[in-house]
Short mmCIF file of C-alpha atoms and ligand atoms in Angstrom, two decimals:
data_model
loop_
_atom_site.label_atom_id
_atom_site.label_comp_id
_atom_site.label_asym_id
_atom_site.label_seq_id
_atom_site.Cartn_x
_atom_site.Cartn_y
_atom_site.Cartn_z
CA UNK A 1 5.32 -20.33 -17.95
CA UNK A 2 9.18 -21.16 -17.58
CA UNK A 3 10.97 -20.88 -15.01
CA UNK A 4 12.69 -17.83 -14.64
CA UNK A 5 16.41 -18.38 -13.76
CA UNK A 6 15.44 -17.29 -10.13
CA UNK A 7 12.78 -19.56 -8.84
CA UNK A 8 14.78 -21.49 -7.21
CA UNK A 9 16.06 -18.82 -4.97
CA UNK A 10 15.07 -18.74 -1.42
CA UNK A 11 12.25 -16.08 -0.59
CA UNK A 12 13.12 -13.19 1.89
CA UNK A 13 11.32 -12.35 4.41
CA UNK A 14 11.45 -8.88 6.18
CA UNK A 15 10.58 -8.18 9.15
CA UNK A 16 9.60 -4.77 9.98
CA UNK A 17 7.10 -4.95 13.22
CA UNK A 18 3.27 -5.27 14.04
CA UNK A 19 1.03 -7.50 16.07
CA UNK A 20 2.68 -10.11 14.45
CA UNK A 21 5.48 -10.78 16.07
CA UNK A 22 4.50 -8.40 18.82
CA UNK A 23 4.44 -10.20 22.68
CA UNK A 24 2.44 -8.89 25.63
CA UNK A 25 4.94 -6.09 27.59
CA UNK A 26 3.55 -3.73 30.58
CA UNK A 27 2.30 -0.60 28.52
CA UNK A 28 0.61 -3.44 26.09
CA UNK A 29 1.21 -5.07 22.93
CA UNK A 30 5.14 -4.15 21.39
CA UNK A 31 7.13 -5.16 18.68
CA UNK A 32 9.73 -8.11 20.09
CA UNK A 33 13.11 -9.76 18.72
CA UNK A 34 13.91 -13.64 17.74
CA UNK A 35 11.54 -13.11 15.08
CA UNK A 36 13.38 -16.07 12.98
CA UNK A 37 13.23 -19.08 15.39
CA UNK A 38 9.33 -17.88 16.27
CA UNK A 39 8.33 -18.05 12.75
CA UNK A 40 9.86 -21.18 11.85
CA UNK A 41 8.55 -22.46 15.34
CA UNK A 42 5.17 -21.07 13.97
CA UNK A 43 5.22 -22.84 10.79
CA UNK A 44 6.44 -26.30 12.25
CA UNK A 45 2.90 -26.74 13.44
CA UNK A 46 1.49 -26.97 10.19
CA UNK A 47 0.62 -30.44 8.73
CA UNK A 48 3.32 -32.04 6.49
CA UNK A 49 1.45 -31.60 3.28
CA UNK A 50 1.16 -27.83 3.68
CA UNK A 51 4.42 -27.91 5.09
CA UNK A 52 5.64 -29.38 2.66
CA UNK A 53 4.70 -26.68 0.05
CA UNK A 54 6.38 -23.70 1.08
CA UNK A 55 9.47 -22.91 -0.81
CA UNK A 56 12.93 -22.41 0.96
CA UNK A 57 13.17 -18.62 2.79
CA UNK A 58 15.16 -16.92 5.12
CA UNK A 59 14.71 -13.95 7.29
CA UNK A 60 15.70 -10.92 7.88
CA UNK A 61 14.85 -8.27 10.26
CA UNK A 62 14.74 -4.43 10.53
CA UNK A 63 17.20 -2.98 13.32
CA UNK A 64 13.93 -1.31 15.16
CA UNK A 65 10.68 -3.09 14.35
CA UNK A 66 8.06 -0.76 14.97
CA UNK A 67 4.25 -0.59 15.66
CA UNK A 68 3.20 0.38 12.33
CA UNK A 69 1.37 3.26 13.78
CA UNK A 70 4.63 5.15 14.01
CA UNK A 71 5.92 4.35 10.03
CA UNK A 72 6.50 7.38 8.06
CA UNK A 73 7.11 7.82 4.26
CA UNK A 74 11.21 7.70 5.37
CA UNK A 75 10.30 3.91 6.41
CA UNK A 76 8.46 3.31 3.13
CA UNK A 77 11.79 4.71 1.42
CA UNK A 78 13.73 2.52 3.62
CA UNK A 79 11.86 -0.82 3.05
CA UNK A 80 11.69 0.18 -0.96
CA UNK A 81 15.43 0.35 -1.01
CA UNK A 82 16.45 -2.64 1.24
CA UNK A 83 13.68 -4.72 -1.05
CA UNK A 84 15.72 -2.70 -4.32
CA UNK A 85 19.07 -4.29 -3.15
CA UNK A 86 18.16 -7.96 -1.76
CA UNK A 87 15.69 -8.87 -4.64
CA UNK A 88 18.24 -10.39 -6.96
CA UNK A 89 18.82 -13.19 -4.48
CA UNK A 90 15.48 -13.69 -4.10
CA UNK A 91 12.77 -15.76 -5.77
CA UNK A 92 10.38 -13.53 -4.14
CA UNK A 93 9.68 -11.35 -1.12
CA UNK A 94 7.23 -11.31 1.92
CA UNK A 95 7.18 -8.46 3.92
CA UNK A 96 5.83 -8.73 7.73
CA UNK A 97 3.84 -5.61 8.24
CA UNK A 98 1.56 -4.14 11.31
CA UNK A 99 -1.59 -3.68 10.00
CA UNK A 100 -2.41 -0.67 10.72
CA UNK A 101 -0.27 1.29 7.71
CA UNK A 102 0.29 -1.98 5.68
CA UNK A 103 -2.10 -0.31 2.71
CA UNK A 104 -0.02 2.66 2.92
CA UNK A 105 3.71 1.05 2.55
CA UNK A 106 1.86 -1.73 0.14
CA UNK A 107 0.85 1.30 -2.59
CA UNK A 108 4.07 3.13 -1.85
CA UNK A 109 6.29 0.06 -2.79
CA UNK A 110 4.03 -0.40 -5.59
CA UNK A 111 5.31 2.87 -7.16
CA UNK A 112 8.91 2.71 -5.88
CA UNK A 113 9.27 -0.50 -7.61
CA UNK A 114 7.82 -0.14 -10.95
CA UNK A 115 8.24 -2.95 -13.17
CA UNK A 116 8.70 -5.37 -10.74
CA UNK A 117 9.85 -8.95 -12.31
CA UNK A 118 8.66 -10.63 -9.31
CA UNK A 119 6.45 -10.72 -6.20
CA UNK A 120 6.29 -9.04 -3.26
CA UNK A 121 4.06 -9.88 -0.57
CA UNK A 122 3.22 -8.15 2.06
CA UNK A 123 1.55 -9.23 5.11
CA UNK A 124 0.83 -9.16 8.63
CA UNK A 125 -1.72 -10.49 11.15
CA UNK A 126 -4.42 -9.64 13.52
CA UNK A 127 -3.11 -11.29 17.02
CA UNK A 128 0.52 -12.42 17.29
CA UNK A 129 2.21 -15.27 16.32
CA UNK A 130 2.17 -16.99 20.06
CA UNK A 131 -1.44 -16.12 20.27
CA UNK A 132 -3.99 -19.10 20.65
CA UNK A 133 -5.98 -19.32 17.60
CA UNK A 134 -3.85 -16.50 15.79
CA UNK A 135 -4.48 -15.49 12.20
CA UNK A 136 -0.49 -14.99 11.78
CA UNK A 137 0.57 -19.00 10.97
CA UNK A 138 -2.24 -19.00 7.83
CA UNK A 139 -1.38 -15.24 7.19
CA UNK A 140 2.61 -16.14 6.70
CA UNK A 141 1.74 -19.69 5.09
CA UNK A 142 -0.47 -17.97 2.56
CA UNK A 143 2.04 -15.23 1.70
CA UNK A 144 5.25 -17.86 1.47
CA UNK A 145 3.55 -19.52 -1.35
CA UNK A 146 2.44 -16.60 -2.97
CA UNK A 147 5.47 -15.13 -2.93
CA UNK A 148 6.96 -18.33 -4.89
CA UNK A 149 4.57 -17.52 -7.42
CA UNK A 150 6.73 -16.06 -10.60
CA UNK A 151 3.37 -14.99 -12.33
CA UNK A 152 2.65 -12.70 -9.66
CA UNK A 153 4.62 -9.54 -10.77
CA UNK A 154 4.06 -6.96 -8.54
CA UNK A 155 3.69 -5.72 -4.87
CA UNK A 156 0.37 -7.27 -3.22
CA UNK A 157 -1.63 -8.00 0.06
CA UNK A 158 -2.10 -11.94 1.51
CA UNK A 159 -4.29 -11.31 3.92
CA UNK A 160 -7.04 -14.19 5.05
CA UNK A 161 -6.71 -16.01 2.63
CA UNK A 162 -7.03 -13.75 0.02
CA UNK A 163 -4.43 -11.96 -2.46
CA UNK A 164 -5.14 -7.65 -3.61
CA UNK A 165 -3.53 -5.70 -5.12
CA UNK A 166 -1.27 -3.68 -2.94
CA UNK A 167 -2.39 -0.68 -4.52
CA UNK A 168 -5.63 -1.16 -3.85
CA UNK A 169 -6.03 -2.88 -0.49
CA UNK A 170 -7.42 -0.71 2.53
CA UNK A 171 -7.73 -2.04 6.35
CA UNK A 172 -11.58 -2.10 6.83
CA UNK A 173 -11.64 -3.84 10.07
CA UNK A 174 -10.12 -3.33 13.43
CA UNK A 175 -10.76 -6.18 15.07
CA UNK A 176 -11.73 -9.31 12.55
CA UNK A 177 -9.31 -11.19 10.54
CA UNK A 178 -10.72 -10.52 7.71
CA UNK A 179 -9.55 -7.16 7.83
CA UNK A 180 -8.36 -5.94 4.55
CA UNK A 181 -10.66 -5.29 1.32
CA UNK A 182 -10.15 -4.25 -2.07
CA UNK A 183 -13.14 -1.94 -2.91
CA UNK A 184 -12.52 -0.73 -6.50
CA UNK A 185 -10.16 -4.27 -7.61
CA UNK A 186 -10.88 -7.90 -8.05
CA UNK A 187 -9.33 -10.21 -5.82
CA UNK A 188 -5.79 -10.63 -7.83
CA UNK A 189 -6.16 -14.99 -5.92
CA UNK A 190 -7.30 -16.98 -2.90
CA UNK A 191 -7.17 -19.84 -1.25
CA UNK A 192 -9.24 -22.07 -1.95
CA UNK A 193 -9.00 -25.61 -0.41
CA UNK A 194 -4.76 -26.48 0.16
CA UNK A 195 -4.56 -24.89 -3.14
CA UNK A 196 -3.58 -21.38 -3.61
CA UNK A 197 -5.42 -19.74 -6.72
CA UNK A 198 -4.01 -16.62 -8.81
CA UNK A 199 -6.25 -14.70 -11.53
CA UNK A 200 -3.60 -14.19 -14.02
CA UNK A 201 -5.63 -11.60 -16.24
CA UNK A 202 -6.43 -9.21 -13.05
CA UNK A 203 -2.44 -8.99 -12.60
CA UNK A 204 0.05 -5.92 -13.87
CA UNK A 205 2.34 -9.34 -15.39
CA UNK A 206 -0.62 -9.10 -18.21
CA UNK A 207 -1.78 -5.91 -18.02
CA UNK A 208 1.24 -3.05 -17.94
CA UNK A 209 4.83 -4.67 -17.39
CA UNK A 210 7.98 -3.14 -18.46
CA UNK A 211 11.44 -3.08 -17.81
CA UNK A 212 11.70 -2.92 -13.63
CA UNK A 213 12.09 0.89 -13.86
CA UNK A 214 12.47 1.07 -10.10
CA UNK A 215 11.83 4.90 -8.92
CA UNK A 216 13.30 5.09 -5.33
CA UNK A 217 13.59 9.03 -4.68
CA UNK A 218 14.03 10.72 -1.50
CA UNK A 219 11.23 10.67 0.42
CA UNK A 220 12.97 13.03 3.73
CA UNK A 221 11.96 16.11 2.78
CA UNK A 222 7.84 15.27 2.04
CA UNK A 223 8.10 12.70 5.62
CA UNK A 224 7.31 15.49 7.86
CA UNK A 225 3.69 16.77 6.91
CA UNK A 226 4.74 17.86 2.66
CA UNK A 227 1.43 16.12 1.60
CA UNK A 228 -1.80 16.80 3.77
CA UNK A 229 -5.33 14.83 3.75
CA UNK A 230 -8.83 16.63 4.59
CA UNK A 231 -12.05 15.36 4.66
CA UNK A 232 -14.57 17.48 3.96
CA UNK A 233 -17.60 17.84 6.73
CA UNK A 234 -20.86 19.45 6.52
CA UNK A 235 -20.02 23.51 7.36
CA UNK A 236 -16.68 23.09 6.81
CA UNK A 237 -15.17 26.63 6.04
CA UNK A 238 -12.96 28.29 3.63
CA UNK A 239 -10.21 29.92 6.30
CA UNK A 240 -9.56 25.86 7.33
CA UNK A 241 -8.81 24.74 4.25
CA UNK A 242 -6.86 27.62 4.18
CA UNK A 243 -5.06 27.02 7.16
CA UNK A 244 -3.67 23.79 6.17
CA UNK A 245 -3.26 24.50 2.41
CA UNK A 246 -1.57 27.95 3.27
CA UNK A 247 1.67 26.82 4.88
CA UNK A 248 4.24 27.06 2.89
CA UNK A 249 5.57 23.17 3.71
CA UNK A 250 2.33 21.63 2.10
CA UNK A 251 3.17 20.55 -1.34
CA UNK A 252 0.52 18.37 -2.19
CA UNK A 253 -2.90 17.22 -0.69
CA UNK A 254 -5.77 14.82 -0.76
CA UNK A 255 -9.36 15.99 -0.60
CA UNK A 256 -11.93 13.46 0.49
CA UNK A 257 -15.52 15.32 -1.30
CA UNK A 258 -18.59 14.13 -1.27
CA UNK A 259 -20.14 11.42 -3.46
CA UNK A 260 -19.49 11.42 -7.01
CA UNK A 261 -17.23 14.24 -6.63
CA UNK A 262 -18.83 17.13 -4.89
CA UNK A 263 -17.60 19.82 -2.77
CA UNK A 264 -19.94 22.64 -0.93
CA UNK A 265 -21.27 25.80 -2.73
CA UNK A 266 -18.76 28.89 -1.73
CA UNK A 267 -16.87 30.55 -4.01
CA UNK A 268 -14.18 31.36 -0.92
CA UNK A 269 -13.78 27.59 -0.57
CA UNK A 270 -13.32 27.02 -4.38
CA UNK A 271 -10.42 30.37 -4.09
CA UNK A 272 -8.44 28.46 -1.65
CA UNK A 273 -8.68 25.34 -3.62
CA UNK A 274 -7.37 27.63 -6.84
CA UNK A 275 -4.66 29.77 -5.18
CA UNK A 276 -2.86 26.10 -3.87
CA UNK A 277 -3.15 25.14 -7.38
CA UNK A 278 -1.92 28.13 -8.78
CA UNK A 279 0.74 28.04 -6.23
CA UNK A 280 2.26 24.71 -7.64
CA UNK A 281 0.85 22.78 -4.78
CA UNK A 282 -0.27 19.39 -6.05
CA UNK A 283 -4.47 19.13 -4.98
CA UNK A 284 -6.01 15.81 -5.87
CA UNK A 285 -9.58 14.58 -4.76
CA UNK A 286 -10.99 11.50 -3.95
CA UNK A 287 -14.69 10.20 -2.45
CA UNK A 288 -15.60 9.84 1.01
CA UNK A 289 -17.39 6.89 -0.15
CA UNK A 290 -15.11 3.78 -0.18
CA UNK A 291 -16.33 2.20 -3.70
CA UNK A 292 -16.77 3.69 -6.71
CA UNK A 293 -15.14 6.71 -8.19
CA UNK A 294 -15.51 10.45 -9.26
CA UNK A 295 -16.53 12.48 -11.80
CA UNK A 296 -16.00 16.03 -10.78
CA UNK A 297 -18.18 18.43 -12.73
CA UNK A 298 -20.93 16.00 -13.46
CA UNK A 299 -23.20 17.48 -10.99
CA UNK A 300 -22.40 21.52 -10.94
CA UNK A 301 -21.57 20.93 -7.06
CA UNK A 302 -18.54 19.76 -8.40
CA UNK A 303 -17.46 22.66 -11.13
CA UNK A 304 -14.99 24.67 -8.44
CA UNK A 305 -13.01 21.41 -7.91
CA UNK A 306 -12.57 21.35 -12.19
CA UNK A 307 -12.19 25.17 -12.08
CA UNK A 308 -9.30 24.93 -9.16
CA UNK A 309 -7.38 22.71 -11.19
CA UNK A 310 -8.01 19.91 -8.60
CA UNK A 311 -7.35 16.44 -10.11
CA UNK A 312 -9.39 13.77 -10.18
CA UNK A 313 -8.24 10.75 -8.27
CA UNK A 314 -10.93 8.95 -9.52
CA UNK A 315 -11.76 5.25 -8.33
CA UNK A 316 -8.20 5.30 -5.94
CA UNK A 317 -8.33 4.61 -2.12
CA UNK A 318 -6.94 7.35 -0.12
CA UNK A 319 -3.80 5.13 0.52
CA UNK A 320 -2.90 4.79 -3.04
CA UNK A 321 -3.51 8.45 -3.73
CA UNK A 322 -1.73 9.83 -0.99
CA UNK A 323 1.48 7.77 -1.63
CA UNK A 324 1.43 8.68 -5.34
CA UNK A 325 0.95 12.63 -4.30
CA UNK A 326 4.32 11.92 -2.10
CA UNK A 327 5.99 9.68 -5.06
CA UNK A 328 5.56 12.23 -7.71
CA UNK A 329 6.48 15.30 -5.22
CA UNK A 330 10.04 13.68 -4.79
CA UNK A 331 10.38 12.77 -8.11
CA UNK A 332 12.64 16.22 -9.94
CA UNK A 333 9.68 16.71 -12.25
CA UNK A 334 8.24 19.52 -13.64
CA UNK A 335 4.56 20.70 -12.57
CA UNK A 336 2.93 19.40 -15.63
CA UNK A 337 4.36 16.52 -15.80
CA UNK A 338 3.44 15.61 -12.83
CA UNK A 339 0.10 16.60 -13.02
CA UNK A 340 -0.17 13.89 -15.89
CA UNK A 341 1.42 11.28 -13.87
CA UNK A 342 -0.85 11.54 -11.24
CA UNK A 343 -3.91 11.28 -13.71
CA UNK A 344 -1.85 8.23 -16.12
CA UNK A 345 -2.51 4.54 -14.10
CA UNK A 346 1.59 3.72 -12.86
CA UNK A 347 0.95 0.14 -11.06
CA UNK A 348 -2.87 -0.41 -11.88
CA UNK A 349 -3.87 2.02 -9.04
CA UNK A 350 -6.72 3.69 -10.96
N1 LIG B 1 -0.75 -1.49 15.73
C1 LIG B 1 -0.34 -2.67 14.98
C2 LIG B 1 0.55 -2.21 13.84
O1 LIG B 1 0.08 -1.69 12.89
C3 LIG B 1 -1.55 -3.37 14.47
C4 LIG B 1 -1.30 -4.65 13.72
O2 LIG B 1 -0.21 -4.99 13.32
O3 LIG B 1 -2.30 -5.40 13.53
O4 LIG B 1 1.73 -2.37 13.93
#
């Protein structure tokens, strides 16, 4: 590959919170400042010859890092459009994440910044940086040299010493440091010795590039509670599904059905499902089960989810599906249309 006319701009790196670069305060773990001279105090202790193989970078925070428990789709607008307006000075960019919500920013980025011409990385660690034996110095190496990768065209995890697709990455682990997956995707790289290995043919660069067609809508008036997520459970009855599919604010929601792509046996439940349809609410399903995808109407347990107009999300994780429910609700598109984006693959999420 040549060198695009940009590789030999410094990478950014953003800063918006988590364990990270959290320190020990009285209520427990928080977010903390100086985040620049802690990284590069971090990285110093690596051994010249990895060192010596990250590419140039500077730093730049957020004004109020946060736990990434508290991250909203407003923040995921936020970081798309600071990430928008600092990328053309930028070889690449690694984003510092809590861990916690890092799948969900990763797959909303991925459809805010469609077409991407370059990576984006994002990360984040199990303990904090100052933390003896912390995951956060490999975590940050790995992602620095990924992120100088011009190949890699599109938003992904770096995550113990593995790459995913941001898209496709879920936190499956609260306490290891191995604590990401990628159930329905290959691994897009990984480290393997000092080297750090990309699959070209599992990335969008080969599979569905354009033109960066960045979409960066307004995410404020979906942030508080527009799109909704229910998982079924056995008994569950029609007047709850009604009571969250009802109000008028819900615009869109996930359904997490059994199996294949099952829901229970009662007409009532299958009405609700049909009269939030009808309404113009956007109702997309998923599994419960973390691999694999759906097929709704292959068993006849699943004909009221077909009949309600419910689409099929089929092999997505709830992350990616969720964030593309909010996406396409504040895009100004019509019903249909949107109905056929949601079922059309945007960033190699389904
Ligand atoms: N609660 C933290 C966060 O998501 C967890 C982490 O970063 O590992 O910000």
């Amino acid at each position: 590959m040549i060198a695009p006319p940009f590789a030999d701009r410094p990478v950014l790196v953003l800063y918006t919170g988590g364990t990270l670069g959290m320190i020990p305060s009285a209520t427990g773990l928080a977010p903390a400042g100086d985040i620049e001279a802690r990284l590069r105090r971090t990285l110093d202790s690596l051994p010249p010859s990895r060192r010596s193989r990250l590419p140039e970078f500077v730093v730049q925070a957020v004004a109020e890092p946060i736990d990434s428990s508290a991250a909203t789709p407003h923040d995921w607008q936020h970081l798309a459009a600071t990430i928008a307006d600092r990328l053309g000075q930028h070889s690449g960019i690694v984003v510092l994440h809590g861990t916690d919500t890092l799948a969900w920013s990763a797959a909303s980025l991925a459809y805010q910044l469609q077409g991407l011409d370059r990576p984006v990385v994002v990360t984040g660690a199990m303990h904090p940086l100052e933390a003896e034996g912390s995951d956060a110095l490999d975590n940050i190496e790995l992602a620095l040299r990924y992120a100088a990768r011009p190949e890699l065209q599109e938003v992904s995890v770096a995550f113990a010493g593995r790459l995913l697709r941001g898209v496709r990455a879920r936190k499956i682990h609260s306490e290891n440091d191995d604590a990401f997956a990628s159930p329905n995707y290959p691994l897009l790289g990984e480290r393997v010795g000092d080297d750090i290995v990309l699959y070209p043919g599992r990335c969008l660069e080969t599979q569905q590039r354009g033109a960066p067609r960045f979409e960066l809508p307004d995410y404020s008036p979906l942030a508080s509670g527009g799109v909704v997520r229910l998982v079924l459970w056995p008994g569950i009855q029609a007047w709850q599904v009604a009571a969250w599919l009802g109000d008028t604010r819900v615009r869109g929601a996930l359904l997490e059905v059994w199996g294949g792509g099952n829901i229970p046996s009662d007409p009532e439940l299958v009405g609700v499902l049909a009269k939030a349809s009808g309404e113009g609410k956007l109702v997309a399903a998923i599994s419960q089960c973390p691999h694999g995808s759906i097929a709704p109407g292959h068993y006849a347990a699943g004909q009221g989810l077909v009949e309600a107009g419910v689409l099929s999300a089929d092999d997505m994780t709830p992350e990616a599906a969720l964030a593309k429910l909010v996406h396409l609700l504040a895009l100004p598109l019509d019903e249909q249309e949107r109905r056929r984006l949601f079922l059309t693959p945007l960033v190699g999420e389904r």
